[in-house]
JSON list of C-alpha atoms in Angstrom, two decimals:
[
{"chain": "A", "resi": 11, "resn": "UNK", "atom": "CA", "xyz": [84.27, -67.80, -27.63]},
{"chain": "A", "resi": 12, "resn": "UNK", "atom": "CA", "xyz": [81.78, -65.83, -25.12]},
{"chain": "A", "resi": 13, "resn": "UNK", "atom": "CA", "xyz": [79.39, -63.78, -25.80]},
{"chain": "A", "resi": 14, "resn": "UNK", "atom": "CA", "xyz": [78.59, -60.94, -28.99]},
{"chain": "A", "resi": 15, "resn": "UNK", "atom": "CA", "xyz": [80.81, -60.05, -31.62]},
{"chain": "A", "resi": 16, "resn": "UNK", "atom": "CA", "xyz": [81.94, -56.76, -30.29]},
{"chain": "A", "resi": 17, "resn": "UNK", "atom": "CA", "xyz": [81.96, -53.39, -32.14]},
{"chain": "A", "resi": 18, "resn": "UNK", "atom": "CA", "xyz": [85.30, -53.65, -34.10]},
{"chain": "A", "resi": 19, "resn": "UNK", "atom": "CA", "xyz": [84.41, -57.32, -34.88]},
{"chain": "A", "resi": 20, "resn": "UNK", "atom": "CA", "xyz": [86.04, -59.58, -32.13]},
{"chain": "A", "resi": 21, "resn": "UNK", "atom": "CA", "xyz": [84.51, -62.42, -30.04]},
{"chain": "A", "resi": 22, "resn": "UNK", "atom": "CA", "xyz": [86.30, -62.91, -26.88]},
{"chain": "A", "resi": 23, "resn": "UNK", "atom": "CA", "xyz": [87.45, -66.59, -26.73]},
{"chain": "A", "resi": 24, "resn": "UNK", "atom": "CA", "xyz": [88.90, -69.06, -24.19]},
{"chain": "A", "resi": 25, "resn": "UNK", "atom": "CA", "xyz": [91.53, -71.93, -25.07]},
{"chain": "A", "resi": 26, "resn": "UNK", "atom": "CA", "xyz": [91.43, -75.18, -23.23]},
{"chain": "A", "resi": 27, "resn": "UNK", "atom": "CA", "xyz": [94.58, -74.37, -21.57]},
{"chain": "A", "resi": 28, "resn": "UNK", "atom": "CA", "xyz": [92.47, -71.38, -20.07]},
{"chain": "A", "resi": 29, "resn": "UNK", "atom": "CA", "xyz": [94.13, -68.47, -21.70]},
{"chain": "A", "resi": 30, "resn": "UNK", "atom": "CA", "xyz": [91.09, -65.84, -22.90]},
{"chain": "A", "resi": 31, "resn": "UNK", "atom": "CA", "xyz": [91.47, -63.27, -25.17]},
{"chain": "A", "resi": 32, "resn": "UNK", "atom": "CA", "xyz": [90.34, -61.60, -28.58]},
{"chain": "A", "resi": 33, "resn": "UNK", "atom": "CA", "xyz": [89.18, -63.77, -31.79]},
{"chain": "A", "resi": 34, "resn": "UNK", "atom": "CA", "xyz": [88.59, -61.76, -34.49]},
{"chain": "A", "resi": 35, "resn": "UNK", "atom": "CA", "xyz": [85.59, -62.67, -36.70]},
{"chain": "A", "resi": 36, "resn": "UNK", "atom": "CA", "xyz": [86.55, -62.32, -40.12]},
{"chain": "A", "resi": 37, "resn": "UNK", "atom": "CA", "xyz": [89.05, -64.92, -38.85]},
{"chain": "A", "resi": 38, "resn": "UNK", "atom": "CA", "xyz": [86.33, -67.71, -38.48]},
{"chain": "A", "resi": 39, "resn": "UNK", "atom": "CA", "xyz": [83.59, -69.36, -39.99]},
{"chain": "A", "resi": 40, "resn": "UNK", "atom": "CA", "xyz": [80.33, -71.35, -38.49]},
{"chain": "A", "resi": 41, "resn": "UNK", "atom": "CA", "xyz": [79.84, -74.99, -39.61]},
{"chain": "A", "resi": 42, "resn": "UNK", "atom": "CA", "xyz": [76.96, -77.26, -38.77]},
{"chain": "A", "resi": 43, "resn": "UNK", "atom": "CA", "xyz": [77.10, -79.19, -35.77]},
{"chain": "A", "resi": 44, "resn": "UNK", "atom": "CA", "xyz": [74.58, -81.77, -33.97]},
{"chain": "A", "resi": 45, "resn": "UNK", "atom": "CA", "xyz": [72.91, -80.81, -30.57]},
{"chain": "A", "resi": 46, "resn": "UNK", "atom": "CA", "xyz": [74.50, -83.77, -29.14]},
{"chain": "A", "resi": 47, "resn": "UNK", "atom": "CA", "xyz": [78.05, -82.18, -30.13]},
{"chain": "A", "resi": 48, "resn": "UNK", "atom": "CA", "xyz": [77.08, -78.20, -28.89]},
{"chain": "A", "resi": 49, "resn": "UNK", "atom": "CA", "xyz": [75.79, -80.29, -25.44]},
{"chain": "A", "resi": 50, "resn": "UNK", "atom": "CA", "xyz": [79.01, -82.01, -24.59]},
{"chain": "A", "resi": 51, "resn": "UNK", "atom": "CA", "xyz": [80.92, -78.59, -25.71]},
{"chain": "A", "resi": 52, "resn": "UNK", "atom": "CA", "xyz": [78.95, -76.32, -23.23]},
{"chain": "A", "resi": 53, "resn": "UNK", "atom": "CA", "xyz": [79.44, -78.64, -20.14]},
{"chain": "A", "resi": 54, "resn": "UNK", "atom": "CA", "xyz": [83.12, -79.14, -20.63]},
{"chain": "A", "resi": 55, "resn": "UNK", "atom": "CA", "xyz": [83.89, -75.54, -21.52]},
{"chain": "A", "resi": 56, "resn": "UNK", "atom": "CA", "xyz": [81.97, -74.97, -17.99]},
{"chain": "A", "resi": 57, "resn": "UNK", "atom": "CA", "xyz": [83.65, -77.04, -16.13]},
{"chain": "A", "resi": 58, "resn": "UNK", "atom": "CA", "xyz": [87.10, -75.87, -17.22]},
{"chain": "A", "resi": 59, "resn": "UNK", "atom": "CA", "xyz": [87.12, -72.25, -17.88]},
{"chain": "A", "resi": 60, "resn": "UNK", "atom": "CA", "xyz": [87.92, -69.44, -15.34]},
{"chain": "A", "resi": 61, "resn": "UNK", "atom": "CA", "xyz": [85.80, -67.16, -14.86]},
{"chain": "A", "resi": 62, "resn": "UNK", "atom": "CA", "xyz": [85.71, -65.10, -17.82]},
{"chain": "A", "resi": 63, "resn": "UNK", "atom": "CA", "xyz": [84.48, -61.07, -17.41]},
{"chain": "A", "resi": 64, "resn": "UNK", "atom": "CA", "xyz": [81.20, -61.22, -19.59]},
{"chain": "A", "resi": 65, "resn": "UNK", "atom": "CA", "xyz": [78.30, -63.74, -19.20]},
{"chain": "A", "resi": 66, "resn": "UNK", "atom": "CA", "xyz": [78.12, -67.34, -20.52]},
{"chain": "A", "resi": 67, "resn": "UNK", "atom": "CA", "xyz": [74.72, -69.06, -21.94]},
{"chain": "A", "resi": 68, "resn": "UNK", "atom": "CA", "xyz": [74.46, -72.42, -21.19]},
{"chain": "A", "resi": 69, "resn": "UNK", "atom": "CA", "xyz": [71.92, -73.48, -23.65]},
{"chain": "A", "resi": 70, "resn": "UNK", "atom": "CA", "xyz": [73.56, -75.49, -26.09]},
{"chain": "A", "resi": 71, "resn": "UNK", "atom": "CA", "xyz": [71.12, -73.60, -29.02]},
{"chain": "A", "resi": 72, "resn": "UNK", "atom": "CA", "xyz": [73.12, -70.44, -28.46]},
{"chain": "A", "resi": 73, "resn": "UNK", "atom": "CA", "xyz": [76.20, -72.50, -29.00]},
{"chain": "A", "resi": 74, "resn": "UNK", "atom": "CA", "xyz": [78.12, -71.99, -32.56]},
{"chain": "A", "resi": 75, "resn": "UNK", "atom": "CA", "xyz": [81.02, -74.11, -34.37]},
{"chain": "A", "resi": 76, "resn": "UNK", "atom": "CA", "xyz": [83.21, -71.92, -35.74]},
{"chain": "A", "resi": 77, "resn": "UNK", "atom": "CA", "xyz": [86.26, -72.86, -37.78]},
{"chain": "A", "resi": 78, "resn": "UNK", "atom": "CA", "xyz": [89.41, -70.99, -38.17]},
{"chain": "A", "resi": 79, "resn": "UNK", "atom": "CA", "xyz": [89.41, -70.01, -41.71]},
{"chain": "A", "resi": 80, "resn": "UNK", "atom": "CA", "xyz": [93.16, -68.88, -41.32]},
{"chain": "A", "resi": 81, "resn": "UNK", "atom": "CA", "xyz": [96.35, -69.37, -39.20]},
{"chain": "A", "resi": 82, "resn": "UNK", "atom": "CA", "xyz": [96.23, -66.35, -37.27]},
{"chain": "A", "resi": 83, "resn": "UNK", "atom": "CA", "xyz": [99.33, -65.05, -34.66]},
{"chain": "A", "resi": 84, "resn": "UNK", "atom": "CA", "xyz": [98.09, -62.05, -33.07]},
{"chain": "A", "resi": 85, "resn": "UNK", "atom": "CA", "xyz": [101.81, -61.38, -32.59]},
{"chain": "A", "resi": 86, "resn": "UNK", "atom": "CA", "xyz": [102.21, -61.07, -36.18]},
{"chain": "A", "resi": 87, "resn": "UNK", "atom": "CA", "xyz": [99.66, -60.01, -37.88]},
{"chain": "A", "resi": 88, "resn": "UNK", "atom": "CA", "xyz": [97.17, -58.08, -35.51]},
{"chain": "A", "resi": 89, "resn": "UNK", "atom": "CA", "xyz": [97.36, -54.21, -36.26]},
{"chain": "A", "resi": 90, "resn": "UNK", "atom": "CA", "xyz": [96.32, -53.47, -32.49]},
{"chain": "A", "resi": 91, "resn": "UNK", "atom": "CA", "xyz": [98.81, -52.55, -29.70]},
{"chain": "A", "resi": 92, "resn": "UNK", "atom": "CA", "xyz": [97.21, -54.62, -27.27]},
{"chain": "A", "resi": 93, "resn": "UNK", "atom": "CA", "xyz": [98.12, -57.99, -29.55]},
{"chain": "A", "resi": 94, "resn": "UNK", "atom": "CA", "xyz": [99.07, -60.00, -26.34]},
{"chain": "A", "resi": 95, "resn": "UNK", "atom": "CA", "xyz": [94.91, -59.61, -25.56]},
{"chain": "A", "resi": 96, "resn": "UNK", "atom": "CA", "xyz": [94.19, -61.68, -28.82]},
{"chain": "A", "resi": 97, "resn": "UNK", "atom": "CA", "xyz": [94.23, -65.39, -29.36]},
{"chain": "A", "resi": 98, "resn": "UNK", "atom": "CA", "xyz": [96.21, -66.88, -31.58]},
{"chain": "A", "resi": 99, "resn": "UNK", "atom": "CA", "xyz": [95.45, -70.08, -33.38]},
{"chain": "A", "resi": 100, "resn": "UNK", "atom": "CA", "xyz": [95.79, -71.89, -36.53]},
{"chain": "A", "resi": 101, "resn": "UNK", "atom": "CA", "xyz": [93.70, -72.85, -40.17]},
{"chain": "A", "resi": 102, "resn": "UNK", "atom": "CA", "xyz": [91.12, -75.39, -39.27]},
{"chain": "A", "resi": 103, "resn": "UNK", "atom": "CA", "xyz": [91.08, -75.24, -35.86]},
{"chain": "A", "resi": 104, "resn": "UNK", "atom": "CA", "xyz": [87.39, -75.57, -34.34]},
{"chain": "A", "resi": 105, "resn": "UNK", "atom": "CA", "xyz": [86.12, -72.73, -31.67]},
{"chain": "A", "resi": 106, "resn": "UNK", "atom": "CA", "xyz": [82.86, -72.86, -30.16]},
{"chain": "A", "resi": 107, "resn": "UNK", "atom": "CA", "xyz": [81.00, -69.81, -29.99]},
{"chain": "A", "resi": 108, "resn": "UNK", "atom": "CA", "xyz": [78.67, -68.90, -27.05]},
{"chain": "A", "resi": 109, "resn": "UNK", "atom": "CA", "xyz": [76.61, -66.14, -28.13]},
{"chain": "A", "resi": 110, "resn": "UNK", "atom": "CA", "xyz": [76.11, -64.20, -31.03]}
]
């Protein structure tokens, strides 16, 4: 996930595959991590992800571990028309947040 939570409360994420869209934040949670961990996280999301359309921080400190608190298919359950901009993903699955 890049950057600030927006206005109507969605990150904008990144899977590994490289797809990027919409997280919502009520969606995830922030666990504790080690610097070591948030390190290793901010050079491989670097070195794999596209070039996404807002700014990345690349000091691991500004680095978050979220976890998905819920399963979450933007197909089904997002009340926005633009669903296909949202990521889907499932209960327990660990995001890294860059940003705030």
């Amino acid at each position: 996930i890049y950057g600030n939570q927006d206005a109507d409360g969605f990150y904008i994420g990144q899977t590994e595959n490289g797809h990027i869209g919409y997280v919502p934040s009520n969606m995830v949670s922030e666990v504790e991590t080690n610097d070591s961990e948030t390190e290793s996280k901010s050079t491989n999301v670097s070195s794999k992800k596209r070039t996404p359309s807002v700014s990345t921080p690349t000091n691991p400190k500004s680095i978050k571990k979220m976890q998905a608190l819920f399963e979450y298919d933007a197909d089904e359950y997002s009340p926005n028309v633009d669903s296909h901009d949202e990521l889907s993903f499932h209960a327990g699955d660990i995001i890294y947040v860059h940003g705030s």
